[in-house]
Tab-separated table of C-alpha atoms and ligand atoms in Angstrom:
chain	number	residue	atom	x	y	z
A	1125	UNK	CA	103.798	153.925	61.758
A	1126	UNK	CA	102.373	152.319	58.617
A	1127	UNK	CA	100.812	148.930	59.360
A	1128	UNK	CA	99.680	147.791	55.901
A	1129	UNK	CA	101.678	146.754	52.847
A	1130	UNK	CA	100.766	145.627	49.349
A	1131	UNK	CA	103.302	143.373	47.609
A	1132	UNK	CA	102.687	142.848	43.868
A	1133	UNK	CA	103.990	139.432	42.769
A	1134	UNK	CA	101.873	138.794	39.674
A	1135	UNK	CA	104.601	139.360	37.035
A	1136	UNK	CA	105.508	136.475	34.738
A	1137	UNK	CA	109.272	136.616	35.251
A	1138	UNK	CA	109.859	136.062	31.533
A	1139	UNK	CA	113.371	137.539	31.658
A	1140	UNK	CA	114.359	134.747	34.074
A	1141	UNK	CA	113.235	131.801	31.953
A	1142	UNK	CA	113.737	128.864	32.147
A	1143	UNK	CA	114.155	129.201	35.950
A	1144	UNK	CA	110.695	130.745	36.218
A	1145	UNK	CA	108.786	128.386	33.944
A	1146	UNK	CA	106.994	126.642	36.810
A	1147	UNK	CA	108.014	128.680	39.838
A	1148	UNK	CA	107.549	132.362	40.632
A	1149	UNK	CA	110.629	134.584	40.322
A	1150	UNK	CA	109.825	135.803	43.845
A	1151	UNK	CA	110.524	132.261	45.116
A	1152	UNK	CA	113.971	131.928	43.524
A	1153	UNK	CA	116.541	131.316	46.249
A	1154	UNK	CA	118.978	134.082	47.139
A	1155	UNK	CA	121.483	132.240	49.330
A	1156	UNK	CA	119.301	130.492	51.961
A	1157	UNK	CA	115.980	132.258	51.469
A	1158	UNK	CA	113.561	132.881	48.632
A	1159	UNK	CA	113.563	136.490	47.366
A	1160	UNK	CA	110.147	137.314	48.795
A	1161	UNK	CA	111.140	136.296	52.332
A	1162	UNK	CA	113.687	139.138	52.429
A	1163	UNK	CA	110.942	141.576	51.468
A	1164	UNK	CA	108.499	140.262	54.060
A	1165	UNK	CA	111.215	140.419	56.755
A	1166	UNK	CA	112.050	144.014	55.768
A	1167	UNK	CA	108.363	144.942	56.021
A	1168	UNK	CA	107.937	143.203	59.401
A	1169	UNK	CA	110.995	145.087	60.678
A	1170	UNK	CA	109.420	148.310	59.405
A	1171	UNK	CA	106.317	147.775	61.575
A	1172	UNK	CA	103.962	146.293	58.960
A	1173	UNK	CA	101.359	143.904	60.414
A	1174	UNK	CA	98.939	143.310	57.516
A	1175	UNK	CA	100.330	142.252	54.164
A	1176	UNK	CA	98.423	141.751	50.915
A	1177	UNK	CA	100.090	139.851	48.073
A	1178	UNK	CA	98.752	140.597	44.589
A	1179	UNK	CA	99.398	137.200	43.034
A	1180	UNK	CA	98.616	135.514	39.741
A	1181	UNK	CA	98.534	132.094	38.124
A	1182	UNK	CA	101.334	129.793	39.294
A	1183	UNK	CA	102.130	131.764	42.457
A	1184	UNK	CA	100.631	129.453	45.100
A	1185	UNK	CA	104.079	128.449	46.406
A	1186	UNK	CA	104.343	131.978	47.893
A	1187	UNK	CA	101.220	131.305	49.943
A	1188	UNK	CA	102.562	127.908	51.017
A	1189	UNK	CA	105.881	129.433	52.045
A	1190	UNK	CA	104.313	131.823	54.554
A	1191	UNK	CA	101.834	129.307	55.921
A	1192	UNK	CA	102.692	127.597	59.208
A	1193	UNK	CA	103.570	123.979	58.377
A	1194	UNK	CA	102.774	121.950	61.489
A	1195	UNK	CA	103.398	118.599	59.763
A	1196	UNK	CA	106.922	119.661	58.766
A	1197	UNK	CA	107.642	120.864	62.301
A	1198	UNK	CA	106.432	117.569	63.794
A	1199	UNK	CA	108.537	115.641	61.303
A	1200	UNK	CA	111.688	117.593	62.186
A	1201	UNK	CA	111.094	116.981	65.903
A	1202	UNK	CA	110.417	113.266	65.453
A	1203	UNK	CA	113.496	112.697	63.290
A	1204	UNK	CA	115.961	114.438	65.587
A	1205	UNK	CA	116.313	117.437	63.344
A	1206	UNK	CA	115.018	119.900	65.914
A	1207	UNK	CA	117.977	122.203	65.265
A	1208	UNK	CA	116.457	122.954	61.846
A	1209	UNK	CA	113.270	124.330	63.416
A	1210	UNK	CA	114.943	127.723	63.768
A	1211	UNK	CA	114.927	127.944	59.961
A	1212	UNK	CA	111.137	128.192	60.177
A	1213	UNK	CA	111.102	131.058	62.688
A	1214	UNK	CA	110.123	133.469	59.925
A	1215	UNK	CA	106.654	131.830	59.990
A	1216	UNK	CA	106.124	133.624	63.306
A	1217	UNK	CA	106.831	137.112	61.974
A	1218	UNK	CA	103.564	138.364	63.521
A	1219	UNK	CA	102.255	139.343	60.108
A	1220	UNK	CA	98.753	138.656	58.890
A	1221	UNK	CA	98.764	137.640	55.220
A	1222	UNK	CA	96.111	138.295	52.599
A	1223	UNK	CA	96.110	137.178	48.978
A	1224	UNK	CA	94.257	138.301	45.895
A	1225	UNK	CA	94.799	137.666	42.206
A	1226	UNK	CA	95.433	139.938	39.279
A	1227	UNK	CA	93.958	137.670	36.605
A	1228	UNK	CA	94.922	139.792	33.588
A	1229	UNK	CA	98.414	141.329	33.250
A	1230	UNK	CA	97.463	144.999	33.099
A	1231	UNK	CA	100.512	146.523	34.726
A	1232	UNK	CA	101.755	147.577	38.146
A	1233	UNK	CA	99.154	150.328	38.534
A	1234	UNK	CA	96.329	147.841	37.995
A	1235	UNK	CA	97.964	145.427	40.489
A	1236	UNK	CA	98.021	148.151	43.171
A	1237	UNK	CA	94.382	148.979	42.424
A	1238	UNK	CA	93.567	145.449	43.630
A	1239	UNK	CA	94.603	146.629	47.114
A	1240	UNK	CA	91.854	149.242	47.465
A	1241	UNK	CA	89.502	147.342	49.804
A	1242	UNK	CA	92.485	146.113	51.859
A	1243	UNK	CA	93.852	149.631	52.367
A	1244	UNK	CA	90.503	151.228	53.188
A	1245	UNK	CA	91.214	154.672	54.656
A	1246	UNK	CA	94.781	153.874	55.738
A	1247	UNK	CA	98.095	154.819	54.147
A	1248	UNK	CA	100.000	151.785	52.924
A	1249	UNK	CA	103.406	150.676	51.636
A	1250	UNK	CA	103.889	149.153	48.201
A	1251	UNK	CA	106.992	146.935	48.079
A	1252	UNK	CA	107.836	145.304	44.752
A	1253	UNK	CA	108.222	141.542	45.147
A	1254	UNK	CA	111.389	141.355	43.044
A	1255	UNK	CA	113.507	144.053	44.741
A	1256	UNK	CA	115.486	143.380	47.913
A	1257	UNK	CA	116.815	146.430	49.760
A	1258	UNK	CA	119.653	145.699	52.138
A	1259	UNK	CA	119.978	148.269	54.930
A	1260	UNK	CA	123.047	148.083	57.167
A	1261	UNK	CA	121.714	150.816	59.510
A	1262	UNK	CA	118.955	150.653	62.108
A	1263	UNK	CA	116.070	152.256	60.238
A	1264	UNK	CA	114.795	150.523	57.113
A	1265	UNK	CA	114.053	152.589	54.025
A	1266	UNK	CA	110.308	152.110	54.695
A	1267	UNK	CA	110.664	153.484	58.245
A	1268	UNK	CA	112.438	156.581	56.902
A	1269	UNK	CA	109.766	156.937	54.225
A	1270	UNK	CA	106.994	156.634	56.854
A	1271	UNK	CA	108.641	159.410	58.886
A	1272	UNK	CA	108.787	161.620	55.766
A	1273	UNK	CA	105.138	160.794	54.986
A	1274	UNK	CA	104.037	162.102	58.368
A	1275	UNK	CA	106.460	165.002	58.829
A	1276	UNK	CA	105.898	166.432	55.354
A	1277	UNK	CA	102.172	165.811	55.035
A	1278	UNK	CA	102.783	163.853	51.841
A	1279	UNK	CA	100.212	162.037	49.707
A	1280	UNK	CA	102.941	159.769	48.294
A	1281	UNK	CA	106.533	158.909	49.175
A	1282	UNK	CA	108.922	157.167	46.782
A	1283	UNK	CA	112.292	155.549	47.481
A	1284	UNK	CA	114.843	156.555	44.848
A	1285	UNK	CA	118.395	155.603	43.955
A	1286	UNK	CA	120.873	157.115	41.535
A	1287	UNK	CA	121.469	154.934	38.469
A	1288	UNK	CA	123.886	155.305	35.526
A	1289	UNK	CA	122.496	157.420	32.661
A	1290	UNK	CA	122.378	154.365	30.355
A	1291	UNK	CA	119.986	152.596	32.782
A	1292	UNK	CA	117.342	155.331	33.151
A	1293	UNK	CA	115.163	153.719	30.472
A	1294	UNK	CA	114.589	150.740	32.824
A	1295	UNK	CA	112.973	152.803	35.607
A	1296	UNK	CA	110.556	155.479	36.658
A	1297	UNK	CA	112.704	158.645	36.860
A	1298	UNK	CA	111.878	161.594	39.139
A	1299	UNK	CA	112.469	165.298	38.675
A	1300	UNK	CA	113.326	166.747	42.108
A	1301	UNK	CA	111.860	170.156	42.957
A	1302	UNK	CA	114.094	170.602	46.041
A	1303	UNK	CA	117.537	169.394	47.152
A	1304	UNK	CA	118.602	166.874	49.776
A	1305	UNK	CA	118.206	163.242	50.770
A	1306	UNK	CA	114.492	163.815	51.439
A	1307	UNK	CA	113.054	166.103	48.744
A	1308	UNK	CA	109.863	167.227	47.045
A	1309	UNK	CA	109.218	165.545	43.705
A	1310	UNK	CA	108.265	167.956	40.903
A	1311	UNK	CA	107.185	165.261	38.475
A	1312	UNK	CA	108.222	161.823	37.255
A	1313	UNK	CA	108.210	159.819	34.049
A	1314	UNK	CA	108.192	156.079	33.384
A	1315	UNK	CA	111.192	154.646	31.502
A	1316	UNK	CA	112.372	157.780	29.637
A	1317	UNK	CA	115.034	157.771	26.919
A	1318	UNK	CA	118.381	158.847	28.431
A	1319	UNK	CA	118.337	162.174	26.555
A	1320	UNK	CA	114.859	162.972	27.916
A	1321	UNK	CA	115.369	161.854	31.527
A	1322	UNK	CA	114.895	164.670	34.058
A	1323	UNK	CA	117.576	163.172	36.380
A	1324	UNK	CA	119.306	159.882	37.180
A	1325	UNK	CA	117.122	159.282	40.251
A	1326	UNK	CA	115.220	156.021	39.718
A	1327	UNK	CA	112.130	154.805	41.550
A	1328	UNK	CA	113.513	151.965	43.681
A	1329	UNK	CA	110.589	149.614	44.308
A	1330	UNK	CA	109.255	151.043	47.613
A	1331	UNK	CA	106.346	153.484	47.859
A	1332	UNK	CA	103.938	154.853	50.478
A	1333	UNK	CA	100.520	156.071	49.373
A	1334	UNK	CA	97.547	157.826	50.853
A	1335	UNK	CA	94.320	156.166	49.625
A	1336	UNK	CA	93.801	159.015	47.106
A	1337	UNK	CA	96.116	157.041	44.792
A	1338	UNK	CA	93.225	154.691	43.939
A	1339	UNK	CA	91.069	157.493	42.468
A	1340	UNK	CA	94.013	158.595	40.350
A	1341	UNK	CA	94.893	155.051	39.236
A	1342	UNK	CA	91.375	154.705	37.876
A	1343	UNK	CA	91.986	157.767	35.674
A	1344	UNK	CA	95.277	156.531	34.167
A	1345	UNK	CA	94.990	155.605	30.490
A	1346	UNK	CA	96.687	152.320	29.501
A	1347	UNK	CA	100.093	152.721	27.808
A	1348	UNK	CA	101.025	151.346	24.362
A	1349	UNK	CA	101.290	147.828	25.882
A	1350	UNK	CA	97.862	148.074	27.528
A	1351	UNK	CA	99.401	148.517	30.999
A	1352	UNK	CA	98.300	150.937	33.728
A	1353	UNK	CA	101.519	152.543	35.023
A	1354	UNK	CA	101.775	153.358	38.720
A	1355	UNK	CA	104.238	156.135	37.782
A	1356	UNK	CA	101.484	157.894	35.775
A	1357	UNK	CA	99.168	157.966	38.822
A	1358	UNK	CA	101.985	159.386	41.005
A	1359	UNK	CA	102.561	162.110	38.398
A	1360	UNK	CA	98.849	162.965	38.722
A	1361	UNK	CA	99.348	163.287	42.506
A	1362	UNK	CA	102.086	165.882	41.784
A	1363	UNK	CA	99.860	167.686	39.272
A	1364	UNK	CA	96.937	167.776	41.739
A	1365	UNK	CA	99.052	169.994	44.021
A	1366	UNK	CA	99.470	167.302	46.702
A	1367	UNK	CA	102.972	166.672	47.985
A	1368	UNK	CA	105.050	163.773	46.672
A	1369	UNK	CA	108.306	163.185	48.556
A	1370	UNK	CA	111.402	161.280	47.405
A	1371	UNK	CA	113.702	159.535	49.893
A	1372	UNK	CA	117.166	158.604	48.607
A	1373	UNK	CA	118.747	155.293	49.517
A	1374	UNK	CA	121.777	155.825	51.776
A	1375	UNK	CA	125.186	155.168	50.157
A	1376	UNK	CA	125.567	152.001	52.261
A	1377	UNK	CA	122.086	150.812	51.329
A	1378	UNK	CA	121.781	148.590	48.307
A	1379	UNK	CA	118.875	147.601	46.075
A	1380	UNK	CA	118.979	144.201	44.426
A	1381	UNK	CA	116.773	143.712	41.401
A	1382	UNK	CA	115.832	140.097	40.722
A	1383	UNK	CA	114.258	141.018	37.383
A	1384	UNK	CA	117.062	139.787	35.094
A	1385	UNK	CA	119.577	136.930	34.989
A	1386	UNK	CA	122.788	138.991	35.494
A	1387	UNK	CA	121.412	140.916	38.467
A	1388	UNK	CA	119.994	137.699	39.942
A	1389	UNK	CA	123.442	136.054	39.722
A	1390	UNK	CA	125.071	139.080	41.392
A	1391	UNK	CA	122.448	139.137	44.133
A	1392	UNK	CA	122.941	135.454	44.903
A	1393	UNK	CA	126.723	135.859	45.144
A	1394	UNK	CA	126.448	138.924	47.426
A	1395	UNK	CA	124.068	137.223	49.846
A	1396	UNK	CA	125.984	133.919	49.794
A	1397	UNK	CA	129.165	135.843	50.696
A	1398	UNK	CA	127.303	137.642	53.507
A	1399	UNK	CA	125.882	134.432	55.018
A	1400	UNK	CA	127.066	134.317	58.644
A	1401	UNK	CA	127.586	130.522	58.638
A	1402	UNK	CA	128.700	129.748	55.108
A	1403	UNK	CA	129.962	133.060	53.687
A	1404	UNK	CA	133.607	132.417	54.611
A	1405	UNK	CA	133.660	129.157	52.741
A	1406	UNK	CA	132.046	130.746	49.668
A	1407	UNK	CA	134.661	133.520	49.783
A	1408	UNK	CA	137.531	130.983	49.942
A	1409	UNK	CA	136.016	129.024	47.086
A	1410	UNK	CA	135.554	132.072	44.840
A	1411	UNK	CA	139.010	133.418	45.662
A	1412	UNK	CA	140.650	130.101	44.725
A	1413	UNK	CA	138.512	129.831	41.609
A	1414	UNK	CA	139.398	133.315	40.376
A	1415	UNK	CA	143.108	132.817	41.060
A	1416	UNK	CA	143.229	129.599	39.036
B	1713	G1P	C1	108.672	149.097	37.917
B	1713	G1P	C2	108.170	150.548	37.904
B	1713	G1P	C3	109.341	151.518	37.745
B	1713	G1P	C4	110.359	151.261	38.844
B	1713	G1P	C5	110.800	149.795	38.827
B	1713	G1P	C6	111.721	149.488	40.016
B	1713	G1P	O1	109.168	148.776	36.642
B	1713	G1P	O2	107.235	150.695	36.846
B	1713	G1P	O3	108.882	152.834	37.810
B	1713	G1P	O4	111.474	152.122	38.688
B	1713	G1P	O5	109.687	148.916	38.912
B	1713	G1P	O6	112.187	148.182	39.982
B	1713	G1P	P1	109.421	147.230	36.169
B	1713	G1P	O7	110.732	146.833	36.762
B	1713	G1P	O8	108.272	146.425	36.700
B	1713	G1P	O9	109.453	147.274	34.677
């Protein structure tokens, strides 16, 4: 089982302005919870115990959210609102949180490099702070990836999902070297043009790495925007002869990307409809609204 996770949350969220002018995109509400709480809950369910956030300027509300707020709990008790205490149960997830800052925006690869001392000699998960993965089954995608990491002696494992051809230029795209739901990755390329994409299998915001990734990240040259791409370091893992494994999302599994306004709207609606207490009312409201 993998006990450590690195969650990069340093991005500016420019595509979600003005909502993200003074609050991190990872703290935008999706139904009742902020985006990042879904990710932390997924990681806790996957067996993670130590979690490092790679933060940046203006991200302190993430730290506040996961801190135990004794004053708020006392206030709820004293004002007869004890029933609301259950909403704070996530504070007792059993996770130990760490925070460090990426002061200069130098890309996802550079953000992950900030996790080197935290990871030490252990394998670790990287979970992007703006992607929620909803799993209806028992095993989370990270648990299935951890099993593949061990069974296949991999140096890196990547979650992938099939995307429409016209969307491949938004993602890292893998070239499978074998068939199946768990497969060997031949190579991968960051944000290819549709005509150059080796497949429609997109890197879906969850990774597992052996610590060798740090040596390779240090060798990646910055791209045209000055960013160190994590995808480039994973390609170097493939080229070094070490095994990189892809794990496909199950058909019933869904990835929600909070990186743009339309997908944020869709995500909010999906989770509001799925809310066990309020979903029915939302459904009635939307049905009536769309009929009118
Ligand atoms: C990043 C990665 C990309 C991956 C994507 C998933 O891109 O660089 O390989 O497919 O996340 O969301 P970004 O969305 O930060 O541009």
